[in-house]
Amino acid sequence: RPDGSDSSIQCDLRVINLEPGNFPSFAALSYVWGIATATEGHFVSCGVYTLRVTPNCHSALWHLRERLGGFTIWIDALCINQKDEEEKMYQISMMGDIYSKAETMYVWLG
């Protein structure tokens, strides 16, 4: 929970081909990133990796998990390597395709 009682978010990362017929049904999340500080402890466990996310991203995921249970979702902060500028530029150029191929689009304003 955002209040800390059960705030753990766990996921698996998969590489998906966006060619027609080759990708699973998925949702995409658009949200306000907001400002994260080094002292905030909002994390998502993705397999063996633990990734820091903004409080707003964490809140969106927590609320979606509470409502939907398990689901497949694309989130830029987790699906794009934010430390690799070349990959980031490539992935950002694909965001229109990603959003348009999502079965469901969630918008989280906080």
PDB file of N, CA and C in Angstrom:
ATOM      1  N   ARG A   1       0.834  -1.187   0.000  1.00  0.00           N
ATOM      2  CA  ARG A   1       0.000   0.000   0.000  1.00  0.00           C
ATOM      3  C   ARG A   1       0.869   1.237   0.000  1.00  0.00           C
ATOM      4  N   PRO A   2       0.392   2.286  -0.540  1.00  0.00           N
ATOM      5  CA  PRO A   2       1.149   3.525  -0.497  1.00  0.00           C
ATOM      6  C   PRO A   2       1.486   3.949   0.927  1.00  0.00           C
ATOM      7  N   ASP A   3       0.692   3.509   1.913  1.00  0.00           N
ATOM      8  CA  ASP A   3       0.986   3.877   3.296  1.00  0.00           C
ATOM      9  C   ASP A   3       2.064   2.988   3.915  1.00  0.00           C
ATOM     10  N   GLY A   4       2.569   2.011   3.140  1.00  0.00           N
ATOM     11  CA  GLY A   4       3.683   1.198   3.604  1.00  0.00           C
ATOM     12  C   GLY A   4       3.292  -0.159   4.152  1.00  0.00           C
ATOM     13  N   SER A   5       2.000  -0.471   4.337  1.00  0.00           N
ATOM     14  CA  SER A   5       1.628  -1.738   4.939  1.00  0.00           C
ATOM     15  C   SER A   5       1.882  -2.934   4.033  1.00  0.00           C
ATOM     16  N   ASP A   6       1.745  -2.799   2.743  1.00  0.00           N
ATOM     17  CA  ASP A   6       2.149  -3.835   1.795  1.00  0.00           C
ATOM     18  C   ASP A   6       2.438  -3.164   0.474  1.00  0.00           C
ATOM     19  N   SER A   7       3.579  -2.520   0.404  1.00  0.00           N
ATOM     20  CA  SER A   7       3.874  -1.710  -0.775  1.00  0.00           C
ATOM     21  C   SER A   7       4.753  -2.433  -1.795  1.00  0.00           C
ATOM     22  N   SER A   8       5.077  -3.710  -1.567  1.00  0.00           N
ATOM     23  CA  SER A   8       5.966  -4.384  -2.503  1.00  0.00           C
ATOM     24  C   SER A   8       5.249  -4.637  -3.830  1.00  0.00           C
ATOM     25  N   ILE A   9       5.927  -4.288  -4.891  1.00  0.00           N
ATOM     26  CA  ILE A   9       5.433  -4.526  -6.253  1.00  0.00           C
ATOM     27  C   ILE A   9       6.452  -5.447  -6.909  1.00  0.00           C
ATOM     28  N   GLN A  10       5.968  -6.558  -7.459  1.00  0.00           N
ATOM     29  CA  GLN A  10       6.854  -7.516  -8.101  1.00  0.00           C
ATOM     30  C   GLN A  10       6.373  -7.781  -9.513  1.00  0.00           C
ATOM     31  N   CYS A  11       7.346  -7.936 -10.413  1.00  0.00           N
ATOM     32  CA  CYS A  11       6.990  -8.175 -11.809  1.00  0.00           C
ATOM     33  C   CYS A  11       8.062  -9.002 -12.492  1.00  0.00           C
ATOM     34  N   ASP A  12       7.769  -9.390 -13.702  1.00  0.00           N
ATOM     35  CA  ASP A  12       8.724 -10.042 -14.593  1.00  0.00           C
ATOM     36  C   ASP A  12       8.843  -9.176 -15.827  1.00  0.00           C
ATOM     37  N   LEU A  13      10.034  -9.092 -16.376  1.00  0.00           N
ATOM     38  CA  LEU A  13      10.249  -8.356 -17.620  1.00  0.00           C
ATOM     39  C   LEU A  13      10.329  -9.355 -18.767  1.00  0.00           C
ATOM     40  N   ARG A  14       9.699  -8.996 -19.900  1.00  0.00           N
ATOM     41  CA  ARG A  14       9.752  -9.829 -21.095  1.00  0.00           C
ATOM     42  C   ARG A  14      10.041  -8.955 -22.295  1.00  0.00           C
ATOM     43  N   VAL A  15      10.721  -9.511 -23.271  1.00  0.00           N
ATOM     44  CA  VAL A  15      10.941  -8.838 -24.548  1.00  0.00           C
ATOM     45  C   VAL A  15       9.812  -9.294 -25.468  1.00  0.00           C
ATOM     46  N   ILE A  16       9.110  -8.322 -26.038  1.00  0.00           N
ATOM     47  CA  ILE A  16       7.954  -8.620 -26.880  1.00  0.00           C
ATOM     48  C   ILE A  16       8.163  -8.033 -28.272  1.00  0.00           C
ATOM     49  N   ASN A  17       7.864  -8.826 -29.290  1.00  0.00           N
ATOM     50  CA  ASN A  17       7.896  -8.382 -30.677  1.00  0.00           C
ATOM     51  C   ASN A  17       6.541  -7.745 -30.978  1.00  0.00           C
ATOM     52  N   LEU A  18       6.520  -6.522 -31.474  1.00  0.00           N
ATOM     53  CA  LEU A  18       5.272  -5.818 -31.725  1.00  0.00           C
ATOM     54  C   LEU A  18       4.657  -6.102 -33.091  1.00  0.00           C
ATOM     55  N   GLU A  19       5.193  -7.080 -33.815  1.00  0.00           N
ATOM     56  CA  GLU A  19       4.597  -7.433 -35.101  1.00  0.00           C
ATOM     57  C   GLU A  19       3.209  -8.028 -34.857  1.00  0.00           C
ATOM     58  N   PRO A  20       2.267  -7.794 -35.767  1.00  0.00           N
ATOM     59  CA  PRO A  20       0.902  -8.299 -35.579  1.00  0.00           C
ATOM     60  C   PRO A  20       0.869  -9.794 -35.298  1.00  0.00           C
ATOM     61  N   GLY A  21       0.059 -10.154 -34.320  1.00  0.00           N
ATOM     62  CA  GLY A  21      -0.113 -11.562 -33.969  1.00  0.00           C
ATOM     63  C   GLY A  21       0.975 -12.141 -33.094  1.00  0.00           C
ATOM     64  N   ASN A  22       2.036 -11.375 -32.825  1.00  0.00           N
ATOM     65  CA  ASN A  22       3.162 -11.914 -32.071  1.00  0.00           C
ATOM     66  C   ASN A  22       3.272 -11.384 -30.654  1.00  0.00           C
ATOM     67  N   PHE A  23       2.311 -10.606 -30.209  1.00  0.00           N
ATOM     68  CA  PHE A  23       2.450 -10.044 -28.877  1.00  0.00           C
ATOM     69  C   PHE A  23       1.196 -10.335 -28.054  1.00  0.00           C
ATOM     70  N   PRO A  24       1.381 -10.458 -26.763  1.00  0.00           N
ATOM     71  CA  PRO A  24       0.238 -10.755 -25.892  1.00  0.00           C
ATOM     72  C   PRO A  24      -0.618  -9.505 -25.703  1.00  0.00           C
ATOM     73  N   SER A  25      -1.795  -9.717 -25.190  1.00  0.00           N
ATOM     74  CA  SER A  25      -2.637  -8.602 -24.803  1.00  0.00           C
ATOM     75  C   SER A  25      -1.927  -7.869 -23.669  1.00  0.00           C
ATOM     76  N   PHE A  26      -1.840  -6.550 -23.770  1.00  0.00           N
ATOM     77  CA  PHE A  26      -1.168  -5.794 -22.718  1.00  0.00           C
ATOM     78  C   PHE A  26      -1.806  -4.430 -22.566  1.00  0.00           C
ATOM     79  N   ALA A  27      -1.558  -3.840 -21.422  1.00  0.00           N
ATOM     80  CA  ALA A  27      -1.993  -2.477 -21.139  1.00  0.00           C
ATOM     81  C   ALA A  27      -0.755  -1.590 -21.168  1.00  0.00           C
ATOM     82  N   ALA A  28      -0.971  -0.316 -21.262  1.00  0.00           N
ATOM     83  CA  ALA A  28       0.123   0.654 -21.162  1.00  0.00           C
ATOM     84  C   ALA A  28      -0.281   1.695 -20.124  1.00  0.00           C
ATOM     85  N   LEU A  29       0.719   2.246 -19.473  1.00  0.00           N
ATOM     86  CA  LEU A  29       0.471   3.238 -18.435  1.00  0.00           C
ATOM     87  C   LEU A  29       1.106   4.563 -18.828  1.00  0.00           C
ATOM     88  N   SER A  30       0.306   5.603 -18.795  1.00  0.00           N
ATOM     89  CA  SER A  30       0.805   6.962 -18.956  1.00  0.00           C
ATOM     90  C   SER A  30       0.577   7.652 -17.614  1.00  0.00           C
ATOM     91  N   TYR A  31       1.604   8.276 -17.099  1.00  0.00           N
ATOM     92  CA  TYR A  31       1.489   8.880 -15.775  1.00  0.00           C
ATOM     93  C   TYR A  31       2.405  10.076 -15.667  1.00  0.00           C
ATOM     94  N   VAL A  32       2.137  10.892 -14.692  1.00  0.00           N
ATOM     95  CA  VAL A  32       2.998  12.035 -14.403  1.00  0.00           C
ATOM     96  C   VAL A  32       4.177  11.494 -13.597  1.00  0.00           C
ATOM     97  N   TRP A  33       5.385  11.668 -14.125  1.00  0.00           N
ATOM     98  CA  TRP A  33       6.556  11.135 -13.421  1.00  0.00           C
ATOM     99  C   TRP A  33       6.716  11.783 -12.059  1.00  0.00           C
ATOM    100  N   GLY A  34       6.572  13.092 -12.003  1.00  0.00           N
ATOM    101  CA  GLY A  34       6.819  13.781 -10.740  1.00  0.00           C
ATOM    102  C   GLY A  34       8.316  13.820 -10.455  1.00  0.00           C
ATOM    103  N   ILE A  35       8.641  14.231  -9.267  1.00  0.00           N
ATOM    104  CA  ILE A  35      10.043  14.371  -8.881  1.00  0.00           C
ATOM    105  C   ILE A  35      10.376  13.316  -7.836  1.00  0.00           C
ATOM    106  N   ALA A  36      11.410  12.546  -8.104  1.00  0.00           N
ATOM    107  CA  ALA A  36      11.885  11.559  -7.136  1.00  0.00           C
ATOM    108  C   ALA A  36      13.146  12.091  -6.485  1.00  0.00           C
ATOM    109  N   THR A  37      13.261  11.865  -5.212  1.00  0.00           N
ATOM    110  CA  THR A  37      14.484  12.257  -4.517  1.00  0.00           C
ATOM    111  C   THR A  37      15.246  11.005  -4.129  1.00  0.00           C
ATOM    112  N   ALA A  38      16.509  11.153  -3.854  1.00  0.00           N
ATOM    113  CA  ALA A  38      17.351  10.009  -3.491  1.00  0.00           C
ATOM    114  C   ALA A  38      16.910   9.367  -2.193  1.00  0.00           C
ATOM    115  N   THR A  39      16.154  10.081  -1.382  1.00  0.00           N
ATOM    116  CA  THR A  39      15.749   9.531  -0.089  1.00  0.00           C
ATOM    117  C   THR A  39      14.435   8.758  -0.158  1.00  0.00           C
ATOM    118  N   GLU A  40      13.702   8.883  -1.262  1.00  0.00           N
ATOM    119  CA  GLU A  40      12.438   8.156  -1.368  1.00  0.00           C
ATOM    120  C   GLU A  40      12.697   6.709  -1.722  1.00  0.00           C
ATOM    121  N   GLY A  41      12.021   5.815  -1.044  1.00  0.00           N
ATOM    122  CA  GLY A  41      12.252   4.394  -1.245  1.00  0.00           C
ATOM    123  C   GLY A  41      11.122   3.704  -1.960  1.00  0.00           C
ATOM    124  N   HIS A  42      10.863   4.078  -3.209  1.00  0.00           N
ATOM    125  CA  HIS A  42       9.824   3.421  -3.994  1.00  0.00           C
ATOM    126  C   HIS A  42      10.508   2.533  -5.018  1.00  0.00           C
ATOM    127  N   PHE A  43      10.277   1.226  -4.895  1.00  0.00           N
ATOM    128  CA  PHE A  43      10.972   0.261  -5.735  1.00  0.00           C
ATOM    129  C   PHE A  43      10.006  -0.751  -6.313  1.00  0.00           C
ATOM    130  N   VAL A  44      10.415  -1.333  -7.437  1.00  0.00           N
ATOM    131  CA  VAL A  44       9.700  -2.432  -8.058  1.00  0.00           C
ATOM    132  C   VAL A  44      10.718  -3.546  -8.253  1.00  0.00           C
ATOM    133  N   SER A  45      10.367  -4.754  -7.840  1.00  0.00           N
ATOM    134  CA  SER A  45      11.234  -5.908  -8.043  1.00  0.00           C
ATOM    135  C   SER A  45      10.876  -6.561  -9.364  1.00  0.00           C
ATOM    136  N   CYS A  46      11.852  -6.602 -10.275  1.00  0.00           N
ATOM    137  CA  CYS A  46      11.668  -7.202 -11.594  1.00  0.00           C
ATOM    138  C   CYS A  46      12.639  -8.358 -11.712  1.00  0.00           C
ATOM    139  N   GLY A  47      12.187  -9.552 -11.382  1.00  0.00           N
ATOM    140  CA  GLY A  47      13.075 -10.710 -11.387  1.00  0.00           C
ATOM    141  C   GLY A  47      14.196 -10.494 -10.384  1.00  0.00           C
ATOM    142  N   VAL A  48      15.434 -10.512 -10.865  1.00  0.00           N
ATOM    143  CA  VAL A  48      16.590 -10.340  -9.980  1.00  0.00           C
ATOM    144  C   VAL A  48      16.950  -8.868  -9.781  1.00  0.00           C
ATOM    145  N   TYR A  49      16.250  -7.978 -10.462  1.00  0.00           N
ATOM    146  CA  TYR A  49      16.556  -6.551 -10.376  1.00  0.00           C
ATOM    147  C   TYR A  49      15.559  -5.826  -9.473  1.00  0.00           C
ATOM    148  N   THR A  50      16.045  -4.832  -8.780  1.00  0.00           N
ATOM    149  CA  THR A  50      15.192  -3.943  -8.017  1.00  0.00           C
ATOM    150  C   THR A  50      15.394  -2.547  -8.592  1.00  0.00           C
ATOM    151  N   LEU A  51      14.317  -1.967  -9.098  1.00  0.00           N
ATOM    152  CA  LEU A  51      14.402  -0.686  -9.786  1.00  0.00           C
ATOM    153  C   LEU A  51      13.657   0.383  -9.007  1.00  0.00           C
ATOM    154  N   ARG A  52      14.274   1.542  -8.890  1.00  0.00           N
ATOM    155  CA  ARG A  52      13.635   2.685  -8.230  1.00  0.00           C
ATOM    156  C   ARG A  52      12.637   3.297  -9.200  1.00  0.00           C
ATOM    157  N   VAL A  53      11.455   3.607  -8.693  1.00  0.00           N
ATOM    158  CA  VAL A  53      10.443   4.298  -9.485  1.00  0.00           C
ATOM    159  C   VAL A  53       9.968   5.519  -8.713  1.00  0.00           C
ATOM    160  N   THR A  54       9.321   6.420  -9.412  1.00  0.00           N
ATOM    161  CA  THR A  54       8.800   7.611  -8.746  1.00  0.00           C
ATOM    162  C   THR A  54       7.622   7.209  -7.855  1.00  0.00           C
ATOM    163  N   PRO A  55       7.322   8.028  -6.863  1.00  0.00           N
ATOM    164  CA  PRO A  55       6.165   7.732  -6.008  1.00  0.00           C
ATOM    165  C   PRO A  55       4.874   7.595  -6.814  1.00  0.00           C
ATOM    166  N   ASN A  56       4.706   8.403  -7.854  1.00  0.00           N
ATOM    167  CA  ASN A  56       3.488   8.345  -8.654  1.00  0.00           C
ATOM    168  C   ASN A  56       3.394   7.034  -9.436  1.00  0.00           C
ATOM    169  N   CYS A  57       4.498   6.566  -9.988  1.00  0.00           N
ATOM    170  CA  CYS A  57       4.516   5.287 -10.704  1.00  0.00           C
ATOM    171  C   CYS A  57       4.178   4.159  -9.739  1.00  0.00           C
ATOM    172  N   HIS A  58       4.798   4.178  -8.571  1.00  0.00           N
ATOM    173  CA  HIS A  58       4.539   3.145  -7.574  1.00  0.00           C
ATOM    174  C   HIS A  58       3.071   3.148  -7.162  1.00  0.00           C
ATOM    175  N   SER A  59       2.512   4.320  -6.949  1.00  0.00           N
ATOM    176  CA  SER A  59       1.111   4.433  -6.560  1.00  0.00           C
ATOM    177  C   SER A  59       0.200   3.886  -7.656  1.00  0.00           C
ATOM    178  N   ALA A  60       0.490   4.213  -8.904  1.00  0.00           N
ATOM    179  CA  ALA A  60      -0.316   3.708 -10.021  1.00  0.00           C
ATOM    180  C   ALA A  60      -0.271   2.186 -10.054  1.00  0.00           C
ATOM    181  N   LEU A  61       0.928   1.624  -9.950  1.00  0.00           N
ATOM    182  CA  LEU A  61       1.053   0.168  -9.987  1.00  0.00           C
ATOM    183  C   LEU A  61       0.338  -0.486  -8.815  1.00  0.00           C
ATOM    184  N   TRP A  62       0.466   0.091  -7.644  1.00  0.00           N
ATOM    185  CA  TRP A  62      -0.182  -0.481  -6.465  1.00  0.00           C
ATOM    186  C   TRP A  62      -1.698  -0.494  -6.638  1.00  0.00           C
ATOM    187  N   HIS A  63      -2.242   0.642  -7.078  1.00  0.00           N
ATOM    188  CA  HIS A  63      -3.689   0.716  -7.247  1.00  0.00           C
ATOM    189  C   HIS A  63      -4.187  -0.204  -8.375  1.00  0.00           C
ATOM    190  N   LEU A  64      -3.455  -0.292  -9.469  1.00  0.00           N
ATOM    191  CA  LEU A  64      -3.842  -1.199 -10.542  1.00  0.00           C
ATOM    192  C   LEU A  64      -3.777  -2.645 -10.088  1.00  0.00           C
ATOM    193  N   ARG A  65      -2.753  -3.001  -9.332  1.00  0.00           N
ATOM    194  CA  ARG A  65      -2.636  -4.373  -8.824  1.00  0.00           C
ATOM    195  C   ARG A  65      -3.806  -4.695  -7.902  1.00  0.00           C
ATOM    196  N   GLU A  66      -4.177  -3.750  -7.048  1.00  0.00           N
ATOM    197  CA  GLU A  66      -5.306  -3.965  -6.140  1.00  0.00           C
ATOM    198  C   GLU A  66      -6.600  -4.201  -6.916  1.00  0.00           C
ATOM    199  N   ARG A  67      -6.754  -3.493  -8.012  1.00  0.00           N
ATOM    200  CA  ARG A  67      -7.993  -3.599  -8.792  1.00  0.00           C
ATOM    201  C   ARG A  67      -7.981  -4.792  -9.752  1.00  0.00           C
ATOM    202  N   LEU A  68      -6.816  -5.073 -10.377  1.00  0.00           N
ATOM    203  CA  LEU A  68      -6.748  -6.062 -11.446  1.00  0.00           C
ATOM    204  C   LEU A  68      -6.096  -7.383 -11.062  1.00  0.00           C
ATOM    205  N   GLY A  69      -5.327  -7.407  -9.981  1.00  0.00           N
ATOM    206  CA  GLY A  69      -4.526  -8.595  -9.687  1.00  0.00           C
ATOM    207  C   GLY A  69      -3.332  -8.613 -10.625  1.00  0.00           C
ATOM    208  N   GLY A  70      -3.014  -9.763 -11.196  1.00  0.00           N
ATOM    209  CA  GLY A  70      -1.899  -9.859 -12.140  1.00  0.00           C
ATOM    210  C   GLY A  70      -2.306  -9.374 -13.520  1.00  0.00           C
ATOM    211  N   PHE A  71      -1.406  -8.698 -14.201  1.00  0.00           N
ATOM    212  CA  PHE A  71      -1.695  -8.174 -15.530  1.00  0.00           C
ATOM    213  C   PHE A  71      -0.384  -7.873 -16.234  1.00  0.00           C
ATOM    214  N   THR A  72      -0.459  -7.717 -17.545  1.00  0.00           N
ATOM    215  CA  THR A  72       0.705  -7.365 -18.358  1.00  0.00           C
ATOM    216  C   THR A  72       0.590  -5.894 -18.726  1.00  0.00           C
ATOM    217  N   ILE A  73       1.639  -5.140 -18.416  1.00  0.00           N
ATOM    218  CA  ILE A  73       1.594  -3.696 -18.642  1.00  0.00           C
ATOM    219  C   ILE A  73       2.956  -3.196 -19.112  1.00  0.00           C
ATOM    220  N   TRP A  74       2.930  -2.193 -19.977  1.00  0.00           N
ATOM    221  CA  TRP A  74       4.143  -1.527 -20.422  1.00  0.00           C
ATOM    222  C   TRP A  74       4.241  -0.199 -19.685  1.00  0.00           C
ATOM    223  N   ILE A  75       5.384   0.024 -19.058  1.00  0.00           N
ATOM    224  CA  ILE A  75       5.642   1.255 -18.312  1.00  0.00           C
ATOM    225  C   ILE A  75       7.012   1.756 -18.725  1.00  0.00           C
ATOM    226  N   ASP A  76       7.089   2.980 -19.216  1.00  0.00           N
ATOM    227  CA  ASP A  76       8.356   3.497 -19.725  1.00  0.00           C
ATOM    228  C   ASP A  76       9.489   3.425 -18.710  1.00  0.00           C
ATOM    229  N   ALA A  77       9.226   3.750 -17.470  1.00  0.00           N
ATOM    230  CA  ALA A  77      10.289   3.774 -16.452  1.00  0.00           C
ATOM    231  C   ALA A  77      10.908   2.398 -16.230  1.00  0.00           C
ATOM    232  N   LEU A  78      10.151   1.336 -16.488  1.00  0.00           N
ATOM    233  CA  LEU A  78      10.663  -0.021 -16.296  1.00  0.00           C
ATOM    234  C   LEU A  78      11.076  -0.682 -17.601  1.00  0.00           C
ATOM    235  N   CYS A  79      10.406  -0.363 -18.681  1.00  0.00           N
ATOM    236  CA  CYS A  79      10.659  -1.035 -19.946  1.00  0.00           C
ATOM    237  C   CYS A  79      11.729  -0.369 -20.798  1.00  0.00           C
ATOM    238  N   ILE A  80      12.113   0.827 -20.443  1.00  0.00           N
ATOM    239  CA  ILE A  80      13.188   1.528 -21.144  1.00  0.00           C
ATOM    240  C   ILE A  80      14.341   1.701 -20.177  1.00  0.00           C
ATOM    241  N   ASN A  81      15.523   1.301 -20.602  1.00  0.00           N
ATOM    242  CA  ASN A  81      16.712   1.489 -19.767  1.00  0.00           C
ATOM    243  C   ASN A  81      16.998   2.987 -19.696  1.00  0.00           C
ATOM    244  N   GLN A  82      16.667   3.588 -18.573  1.00  0.00           N
ATOM    245  CA  GLN A  82      16.768   5.039 -18.409  1.00  0.00           C
ATOM    246  C   GLN A  82      18.217   5.539 -18.361  1.00  0.00           C
ATOM    247  N   LYS A  83      19.171   4.623 -18.211  1.00  0.00           N
ATOM    248  CA  LYS A  83      20.587   5.018 -18.141  1.00  0.00           C
ATOM    249  C   LYS A  83      21.308   4.892 -19.481  1.00  0.00           C
ATOM    250  N   ASP A  84      20.612   4.374 -20.507  1.00  0.00           N
ATOM    251  CA  ASP A  84      21.214   4.167 -21.819  1.00  0.00           C
ATOM    252  C   ASP A  84      20.542   5.114 -22.809  1.00  0.00           C
ATOM    253  N   GLU A  85      21.201   6.244 -23.104  1.00  0.00           N
ATOM    254  CA  GLU A  85      20.608   7.278 -23.955  1.00  0.00           C
ATOM    255  C   GLU A  85      20.257   6.771 -25.352  1.00  0.00           C
ATOM    256  N   GLU A  86      21.098   5.924 -25.933  1.00  0.00           N
ATOM    257  CA  GLU A  86      20.827   5.402 -27.275  1.00  0.00           C
ATOM    258  C   GLU A  86      19.574   4.532 -27.270  1.00  0.00           C
ATOM    259  N   GLU A  87      19.486   3.631 -26.311  1.00  0.00           N
ATOM    260  CA  GLU A  87      18.296   2.787 -26.207  1.00  0.00           C
ATOM    261  C   GLU A  87      17.060   3.642 -25.921  1.00  0.00           C
ATOM    262  N   LYS A  88      17.229   4.618 -25.045  1.00  0.00           N
ATOM    263  CA  LYS A  88      16.111   5.483 -24.685  1.00  0.00           C
ATOM    264  C   LYS A  88      15.543   6.175 -25.926  1.00  0.00           C
ATOM    265  N   MET A  89      16.395   6.728 -26.758  1.00  0.00           N
ATOM    266  CA  MET A  89      15.928   7.413 -27.960  1.00  0.00           C
ATOM    267  C   MET A  89      15.215   6.443 -28.908  1.00  0.00           C
ATOM    268  N   TYR A  90      15.748   5.240 -29.049  1.00  0.00           N
ATOM    269  CA  TYR A  90      15.116   4.233 -29.908  1.00  0.00           C
ATOM    270  C   TYR A  90      13.746   3.849 -29.371  1.00  0.00           C
ATOM    271  N   GLN A  91      13.675   3.574 -28.075  1.00  0.00           N
ATOM    272  CA  GLN A  91      12.411   3.160 -27.461  1.00  0.00           C
ATOM    273  C   GLN A  91      11.371   4.285 -27.493  1.00  0.00           C
ATOM    274  N   ILE A  92      11.806   5.505 -27.250  1.00  0.00           N
ATOM    275  CA  ILE A  92      10.877   6.640 -27.283  1.00  0.00           C
ATOM    276  C   ILE A  92      10.255   6.774 -28.673  1.00  0.00           C
ATOM    277  N   SER A  93      11.041   6.498 -29.711  1.00  0.00           N
ATOM    278  CA  SER A  93      10.499   6.578 -31.071  1.00  0.00           C
ATOM    279  C   SER A  93       9.445   5.503 -31.323  1.00  0.00           C
ATOM    280  N   MET A  94       9.415   4.455 -30.517  1.00  0.00           N
ATOM    281  CA  MET A  94       8.442   3.371 -30.669  1.00  0.00           C
ATOM    282  C   MET A  94       7.203   3.560 -29.796  1.00  0.00           C
ATOM    283  N   MET A  95       7.190   4.575 -28.950  1.00  0.00           N
ATOM    284  CA  MET A  95       6.097   4.714 -27.991  1.00  0.00           C
ATOM    285  C   MET A  95       4.729   4.875 -28.657  1.00  0.00           C
ATOM    286  N   GLY A  96       4.653   5.520 -29.796  1.00  0.00           N
ATOM    287  CA  GLY A  96       3.377   5.635 -30.506  1.00  0.00           C
ATOM    288  C   GLY A  96       2.826   4.267 -30.870  1.00  0.00           C
ATOM    289  N   ASP A  97       3.694   3.381 -31.386  1.00  0.00           N
ATOM    290  CA  ASP A  97       3.276   2.012 -31.707  1.00  0.00           C
ATOM    291  C   ASP A  97       2.865   1.257 -30.450  1.00  0.00           C
ATOM    292  N   ILE A  98       3.647   1.417 -29.409  1.00  0.00           N
ATOM    293  CA  ILE A  98       3.352   0.699 -28.164  1.00  0.00           C
ATOM    294  C   ILE A  98       1.991   1.113 -27.627  1.00  0.00           C
ATOM    295  N   TYR A  99       1.756   2.414 -27.519  1.00  0.00           N
ATOM    296  CA  TYR A  99       0.471   2.885 -26.998  1.00  0.00           C
ATOM    297  C   TYR A  99      -0.687   2.487 -27.908  1.00  0.00           C
ATOM    298  N   SER A 100      -0.493   2.541 -29.219  1.00  0.00           N
ATOM    299  CA  SER A 100      -1.597   2.219 -30.123  1.00  0.00           C
ATOM    300  C   SER A 100      -1.904   0.719 -30.147  1.00  0.00           C
ATOM    301  N   LYS A 101      -0.944  -0.129 -29.805  1.00  0.00           N
ATOM    302  CA  LYS A 101      -1.175  -1.570 -29.801  1.00  0.00           C
ATOM    303  C   LYS A 101      -1.632  -2.099 -28.446  1.00  0.00           C
ATOM    304  N   ALA A 102      -1.607  -1.257 -27.453  1.00  0.00           N
ATOM    305  CA  ALA A 102      -2.083  -1.683 -26.132  1.00  0.00           C
ATOM    306  C   ALA A 102      -3.587  -1.902 -26.185  1.00  0.00           C
ATOM    307  N   GLU A 103      -4.043  -2.970 -25.565  1.00  0.00           N
ATOM    308  CA  GLU A 103      -5.472  -3.245 -25.496  1.00  0.00           C
ATOM    309  C   GLU A 103      -6.177  -2.236 -24.594  1.00  0.00           C
ATOM    310  N   THR A 104      -5.482  -1.862 -23.523  1.00  0.00           N
ATOM    311  CA  THR A 104      -6.027  -0.906 -22.558  1.00  0.00           C
ATOM    312  C   THR A 104      -4.971   0.131 -22.248  1.00  0.00           C
ATOM    313  N   MET A 105      -5.412   1.346 -22.082  1.00  0.00           N
ATOM    314  CA  MET A 105      -4.505   2.435 -21.736  1.00  0.00           C
ATOM    315  C   MET A 105      -4.961   3.028 -20.414  1.00  0.00           C
ATOM    316  N   TYR A 106      -4.041   3.052 -19.431  1.00  0.00           N
ATOM    317  CA  TYR A 106      -4.340   3.660 -18.138  1.00  0.00           C
ATOM    318  C   TYR A 106      -3.606   4.981 -18.049  1.00  0.00           C
ATOM    319  N   VAL A 107      -4.288   5.977 -17.533  1.00  0.00           N
ATOM    320  CA  VAL A 107      -3.694   7.284 -17.305  1.00  0.00           C
ATOM    321  C   VAL A 107      -3.775   7.538 -15.809  1.00  0.00           C
ATOM    322  N   TRP A 108      -2.637   7.851 -15.196  1.00  0.00           N
ATOM    323  CA  TRP A 108      -2.574   8.066 -13.756  1.00  0.00           C
ATOM    324  C   TRP A 108      -2.036   9.458 -13.488  1.00  0.00           C
ATOM    325  N   LEU A 109      -2.850  10.273 -12.868  1.00  0.00           N
ATOM    326  CA  LEU A 109      -2.432  11.636 -12.551  1.00  0.00           C
ATOM    327  C   LEU A 109      -1.996  11.788 -11.098  1.00  0.00           C
ATOM    328  N   GLY A 110      -2.226  10.778 -10.305  1.00  0.00           N
ATOM    329  CA  GLY A 110      -1.793  10.799  -8.908  1.00  0.00           C
ATOM    330  C   GLY A 110      -2.939  10.969  -7.973  1.00  0.00           C
TER     331      GLY A 110
END
